[in-house]
PDB file of C-alpha atoms in Angstrom:
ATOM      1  CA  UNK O  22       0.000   0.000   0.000  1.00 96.00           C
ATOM      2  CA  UNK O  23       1.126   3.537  -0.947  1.00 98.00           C
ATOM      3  CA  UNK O  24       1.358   5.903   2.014  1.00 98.00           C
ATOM      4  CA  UNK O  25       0.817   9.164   1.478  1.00 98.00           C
ATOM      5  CA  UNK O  26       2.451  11.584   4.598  1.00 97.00           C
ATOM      6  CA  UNK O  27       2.326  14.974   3.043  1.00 97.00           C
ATOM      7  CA  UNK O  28      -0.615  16.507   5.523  1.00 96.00           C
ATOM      8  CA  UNK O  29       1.135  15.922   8.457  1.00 95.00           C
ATOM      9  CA  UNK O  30       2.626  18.940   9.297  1.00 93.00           C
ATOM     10  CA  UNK O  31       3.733  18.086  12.756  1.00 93.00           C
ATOM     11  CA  UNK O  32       5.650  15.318  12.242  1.00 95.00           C
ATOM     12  CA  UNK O  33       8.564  13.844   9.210  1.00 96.00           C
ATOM     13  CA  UNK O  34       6.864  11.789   6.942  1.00 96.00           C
ATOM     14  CA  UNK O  35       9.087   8.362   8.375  1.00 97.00           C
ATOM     15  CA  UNK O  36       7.131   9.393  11.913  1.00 97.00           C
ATOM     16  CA  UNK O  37       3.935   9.207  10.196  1.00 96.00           C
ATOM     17  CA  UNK O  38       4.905   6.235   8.296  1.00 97.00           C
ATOM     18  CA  UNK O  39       5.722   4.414  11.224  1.00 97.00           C
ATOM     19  CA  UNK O  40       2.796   5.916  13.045  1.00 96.00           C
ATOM     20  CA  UNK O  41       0.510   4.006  10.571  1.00 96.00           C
ATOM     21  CA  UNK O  42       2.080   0.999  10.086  1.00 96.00           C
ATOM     22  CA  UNK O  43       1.856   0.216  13.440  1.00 96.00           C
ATOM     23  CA  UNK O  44      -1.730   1.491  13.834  1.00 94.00           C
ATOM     24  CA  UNK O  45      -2.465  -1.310  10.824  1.00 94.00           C
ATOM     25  CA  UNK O  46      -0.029  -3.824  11.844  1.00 95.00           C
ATOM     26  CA  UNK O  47      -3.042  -6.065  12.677  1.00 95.00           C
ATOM     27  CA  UNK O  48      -3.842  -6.234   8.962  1.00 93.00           C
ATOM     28  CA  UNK O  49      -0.918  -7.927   7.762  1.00 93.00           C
ATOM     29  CA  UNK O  50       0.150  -5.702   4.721  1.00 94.00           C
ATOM     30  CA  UNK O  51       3.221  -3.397   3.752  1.00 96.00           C
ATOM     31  CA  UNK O  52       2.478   0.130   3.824  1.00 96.00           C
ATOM     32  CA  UNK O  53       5.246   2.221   2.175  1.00 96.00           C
ATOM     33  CA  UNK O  54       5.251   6.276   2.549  1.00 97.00           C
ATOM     34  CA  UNK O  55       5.781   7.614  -1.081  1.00 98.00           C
ATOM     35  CA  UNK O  56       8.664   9.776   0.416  1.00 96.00           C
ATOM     36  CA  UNK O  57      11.136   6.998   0.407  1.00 95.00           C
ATOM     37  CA  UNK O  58      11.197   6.887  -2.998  1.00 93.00           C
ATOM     38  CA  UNK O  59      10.102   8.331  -6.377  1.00 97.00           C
ATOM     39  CA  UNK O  60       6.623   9.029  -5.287  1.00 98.00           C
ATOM     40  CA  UNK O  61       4.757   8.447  -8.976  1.00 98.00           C
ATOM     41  CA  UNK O  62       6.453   4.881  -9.072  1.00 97.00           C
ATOM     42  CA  UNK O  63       5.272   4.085  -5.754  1.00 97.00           C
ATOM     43  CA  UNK O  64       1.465   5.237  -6.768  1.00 98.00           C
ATOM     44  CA  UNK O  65       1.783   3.402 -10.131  1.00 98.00           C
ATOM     45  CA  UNK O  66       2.690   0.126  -8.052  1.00 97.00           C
ATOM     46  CA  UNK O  67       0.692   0.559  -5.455  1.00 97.00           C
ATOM     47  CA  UNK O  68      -2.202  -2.451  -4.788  1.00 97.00           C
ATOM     48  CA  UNK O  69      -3.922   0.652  -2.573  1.00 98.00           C
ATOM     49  CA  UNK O  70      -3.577   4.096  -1.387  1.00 98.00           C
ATOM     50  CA  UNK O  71      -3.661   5.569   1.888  1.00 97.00           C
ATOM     51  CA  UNK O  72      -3.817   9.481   2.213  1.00 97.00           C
ATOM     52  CA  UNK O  73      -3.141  10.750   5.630  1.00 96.00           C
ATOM     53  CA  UNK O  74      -4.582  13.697   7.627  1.00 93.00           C
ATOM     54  CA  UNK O  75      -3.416  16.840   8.495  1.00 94.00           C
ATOM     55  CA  UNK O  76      -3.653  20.347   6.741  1.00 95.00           C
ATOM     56  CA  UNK O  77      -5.266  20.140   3.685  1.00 95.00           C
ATOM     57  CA  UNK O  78      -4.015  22.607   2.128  1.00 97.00           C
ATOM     58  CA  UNK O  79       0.160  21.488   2.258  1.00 97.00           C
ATOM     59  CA  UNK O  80      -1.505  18.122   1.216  1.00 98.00           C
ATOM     60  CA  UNK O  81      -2.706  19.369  -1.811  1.00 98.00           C
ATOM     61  CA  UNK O  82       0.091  21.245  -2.228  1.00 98.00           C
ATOM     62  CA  UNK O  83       2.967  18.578  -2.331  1.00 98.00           C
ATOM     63  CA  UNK O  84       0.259  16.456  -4.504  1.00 98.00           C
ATOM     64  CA  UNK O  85       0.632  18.677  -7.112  1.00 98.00           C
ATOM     65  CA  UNK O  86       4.491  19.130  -6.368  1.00 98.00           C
ATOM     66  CA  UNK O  87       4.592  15.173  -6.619  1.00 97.00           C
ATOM     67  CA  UNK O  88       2.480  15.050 -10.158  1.00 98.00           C
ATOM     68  CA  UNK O  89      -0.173  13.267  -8.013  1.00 98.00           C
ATOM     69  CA  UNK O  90      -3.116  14.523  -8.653  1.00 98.00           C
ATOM     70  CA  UNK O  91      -4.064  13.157 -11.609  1.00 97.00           C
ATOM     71  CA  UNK O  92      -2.405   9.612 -11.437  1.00 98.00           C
ATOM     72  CA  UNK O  93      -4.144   8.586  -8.310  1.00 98.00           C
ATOM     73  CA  UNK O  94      -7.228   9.667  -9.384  1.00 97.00           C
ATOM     74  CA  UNK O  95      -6.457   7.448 -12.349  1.00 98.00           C
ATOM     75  CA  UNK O  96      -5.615   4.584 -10.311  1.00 98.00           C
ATOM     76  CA  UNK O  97      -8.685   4.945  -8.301  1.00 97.00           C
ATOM     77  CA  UNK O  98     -10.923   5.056 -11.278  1.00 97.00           C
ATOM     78  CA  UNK O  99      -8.853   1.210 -12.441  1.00 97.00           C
ATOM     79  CA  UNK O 100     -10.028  -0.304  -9.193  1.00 97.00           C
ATOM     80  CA  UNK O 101      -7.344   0.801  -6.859  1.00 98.00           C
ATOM     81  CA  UNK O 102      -8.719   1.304  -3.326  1.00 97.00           C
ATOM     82  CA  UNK O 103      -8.342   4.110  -1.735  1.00 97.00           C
ATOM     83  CA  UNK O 104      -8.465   4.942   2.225  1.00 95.00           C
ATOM     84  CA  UNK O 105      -8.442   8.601   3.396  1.00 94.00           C
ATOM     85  CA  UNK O 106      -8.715  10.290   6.765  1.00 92.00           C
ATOM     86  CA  UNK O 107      -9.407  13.880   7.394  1.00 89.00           C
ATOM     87  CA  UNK O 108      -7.529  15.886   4.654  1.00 93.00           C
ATOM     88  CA  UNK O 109      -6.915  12.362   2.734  1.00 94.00           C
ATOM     89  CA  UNK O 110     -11.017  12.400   2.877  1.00 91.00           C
ATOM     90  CA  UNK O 111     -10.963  15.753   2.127  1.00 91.00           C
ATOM     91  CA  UNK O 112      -9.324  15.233  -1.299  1.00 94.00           C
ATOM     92  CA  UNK O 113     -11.384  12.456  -2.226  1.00 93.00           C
ATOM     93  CA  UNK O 114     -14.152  15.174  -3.555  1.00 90.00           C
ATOM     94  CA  UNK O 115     -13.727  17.737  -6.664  1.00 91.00           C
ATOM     95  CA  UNK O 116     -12.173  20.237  -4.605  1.00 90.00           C
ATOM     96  CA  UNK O 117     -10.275  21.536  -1.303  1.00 91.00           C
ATOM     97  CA  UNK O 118     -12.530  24.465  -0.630  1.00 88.00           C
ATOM     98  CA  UNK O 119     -14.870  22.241   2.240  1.00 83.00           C
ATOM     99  CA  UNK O 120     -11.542  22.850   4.282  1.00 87.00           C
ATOM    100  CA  UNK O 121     -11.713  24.619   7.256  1.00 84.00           C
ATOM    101  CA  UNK O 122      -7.690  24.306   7.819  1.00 88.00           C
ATOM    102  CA  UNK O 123      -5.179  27.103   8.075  1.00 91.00           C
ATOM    103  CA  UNK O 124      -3.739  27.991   4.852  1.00 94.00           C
ATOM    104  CA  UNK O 125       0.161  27.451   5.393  1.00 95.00           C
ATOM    105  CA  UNK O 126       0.332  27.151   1.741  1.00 96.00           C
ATOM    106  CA  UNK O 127      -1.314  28.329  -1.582  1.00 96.00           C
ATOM    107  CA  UNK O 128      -1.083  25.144  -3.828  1.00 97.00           C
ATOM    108  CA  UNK O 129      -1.322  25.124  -7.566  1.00 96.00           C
ATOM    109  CA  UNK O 130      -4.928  24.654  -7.384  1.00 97.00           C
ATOM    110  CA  UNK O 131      -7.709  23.673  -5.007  1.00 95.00           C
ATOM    111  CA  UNK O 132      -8.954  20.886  -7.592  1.00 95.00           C
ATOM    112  CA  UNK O 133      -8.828  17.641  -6.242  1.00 95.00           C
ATOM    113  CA  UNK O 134      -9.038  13.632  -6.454  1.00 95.00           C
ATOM    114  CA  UNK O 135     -12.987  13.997  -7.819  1.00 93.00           C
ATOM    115  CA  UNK O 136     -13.562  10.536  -6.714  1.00 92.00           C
ATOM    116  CA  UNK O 137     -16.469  11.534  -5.625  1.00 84.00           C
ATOM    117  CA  UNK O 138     -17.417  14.772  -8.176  1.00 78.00           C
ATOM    118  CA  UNK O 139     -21.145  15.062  -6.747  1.00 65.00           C
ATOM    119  CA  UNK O 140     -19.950  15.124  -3.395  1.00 60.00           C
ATOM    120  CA  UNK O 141     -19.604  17.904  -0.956  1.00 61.00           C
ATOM    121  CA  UNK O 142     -16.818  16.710   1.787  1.00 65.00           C
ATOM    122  CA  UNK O 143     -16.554  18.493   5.014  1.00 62.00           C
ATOM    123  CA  UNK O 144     -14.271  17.267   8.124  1.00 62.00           C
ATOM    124  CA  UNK O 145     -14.435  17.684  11.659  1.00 59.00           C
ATOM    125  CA  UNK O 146     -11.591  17.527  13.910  1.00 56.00           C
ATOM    126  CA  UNK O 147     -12.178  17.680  18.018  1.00 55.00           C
ATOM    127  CA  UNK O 148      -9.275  17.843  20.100  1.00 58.00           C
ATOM    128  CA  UNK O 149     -10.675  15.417  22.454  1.00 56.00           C
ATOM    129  CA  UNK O 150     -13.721  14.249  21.605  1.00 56.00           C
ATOM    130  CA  UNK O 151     -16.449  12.674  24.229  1.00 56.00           C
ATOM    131  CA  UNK O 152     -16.263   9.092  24.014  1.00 57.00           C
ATOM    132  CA  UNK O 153     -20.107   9.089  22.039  1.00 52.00           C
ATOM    133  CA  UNK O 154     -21.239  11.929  19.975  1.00 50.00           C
ATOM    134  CA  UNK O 155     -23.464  12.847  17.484  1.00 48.00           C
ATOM    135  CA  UNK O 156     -22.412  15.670  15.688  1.00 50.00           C
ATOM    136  CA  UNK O 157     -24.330  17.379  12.795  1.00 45.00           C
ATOM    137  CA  UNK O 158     -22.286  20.218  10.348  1.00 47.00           C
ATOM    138  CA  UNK O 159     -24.042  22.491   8.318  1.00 44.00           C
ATOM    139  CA  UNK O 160     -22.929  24.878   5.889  1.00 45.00           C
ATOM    140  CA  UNK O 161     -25.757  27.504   4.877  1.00 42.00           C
TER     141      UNK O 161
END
């Protein structure tokens, strides 16, 4: 599986690598950040994507940096799965602009994966969320 680290901000992407592979060790499979290598080749091989969270926006960013964009929205659309929390989700839809992150960066363009082009995604982060909640977002 193809790792990709670029939203988190906070940490290098061989933290976050090794954050997730040991928050999936229980399912048995490689997961390889795209940052160890040439990150198109590691897309174009990939059996499945992961996209990490973080900020949205230097996501987006370092996809377009990495000629990304298109090619995994390519692979997607031949079957590949993809898996994608907060900004990963985020970039599933047409577009960035449902982000309510801090823009650290201005990337080449707020157009995204379009997996899902009908598709208005919005995330929610809490801090420290209450153990069960029910939380409804509107944007009017």
């Amino acid at each position: 599986m193809a790792f990709i680290p670029y939203a988190g901000v906070r940490k290098t992407p061989k933290e976050y690598e090794e954050q997730v592979q040991k928050a999936l060790k229980s399912l048995d499979v490689e997961i390889r950040s795209v940052h160890r290598g040439n990150a198109v080749e590691e897309v174009k091989k990939a059996d499945a994507i992961i996209v990490g969270g973080g900020n949205t926006f230097e996501l987006v960013n370092q996809l377009y940096k990495n000629e990304l964009v298109e090619l995994i929205a390519q692979r997607v659309s031949e079957g590949v799965p993809y898996v994608g929390w907060s900004a990963g989700t985020n970039v599933a839809g047409a577009t960035m602009q449902t982000t309510n992150d801090m823009p650290i960066v201005a990337p080449k363009s707020f157009d995204t994966f379009n997996i899902f082009p009908t598709k208005s995604i919005r995330i929610l982060f809490l801090e420290n969320p209450p153990d069960t909640m029910v939380r409804v977002a509107r944007r009017d």
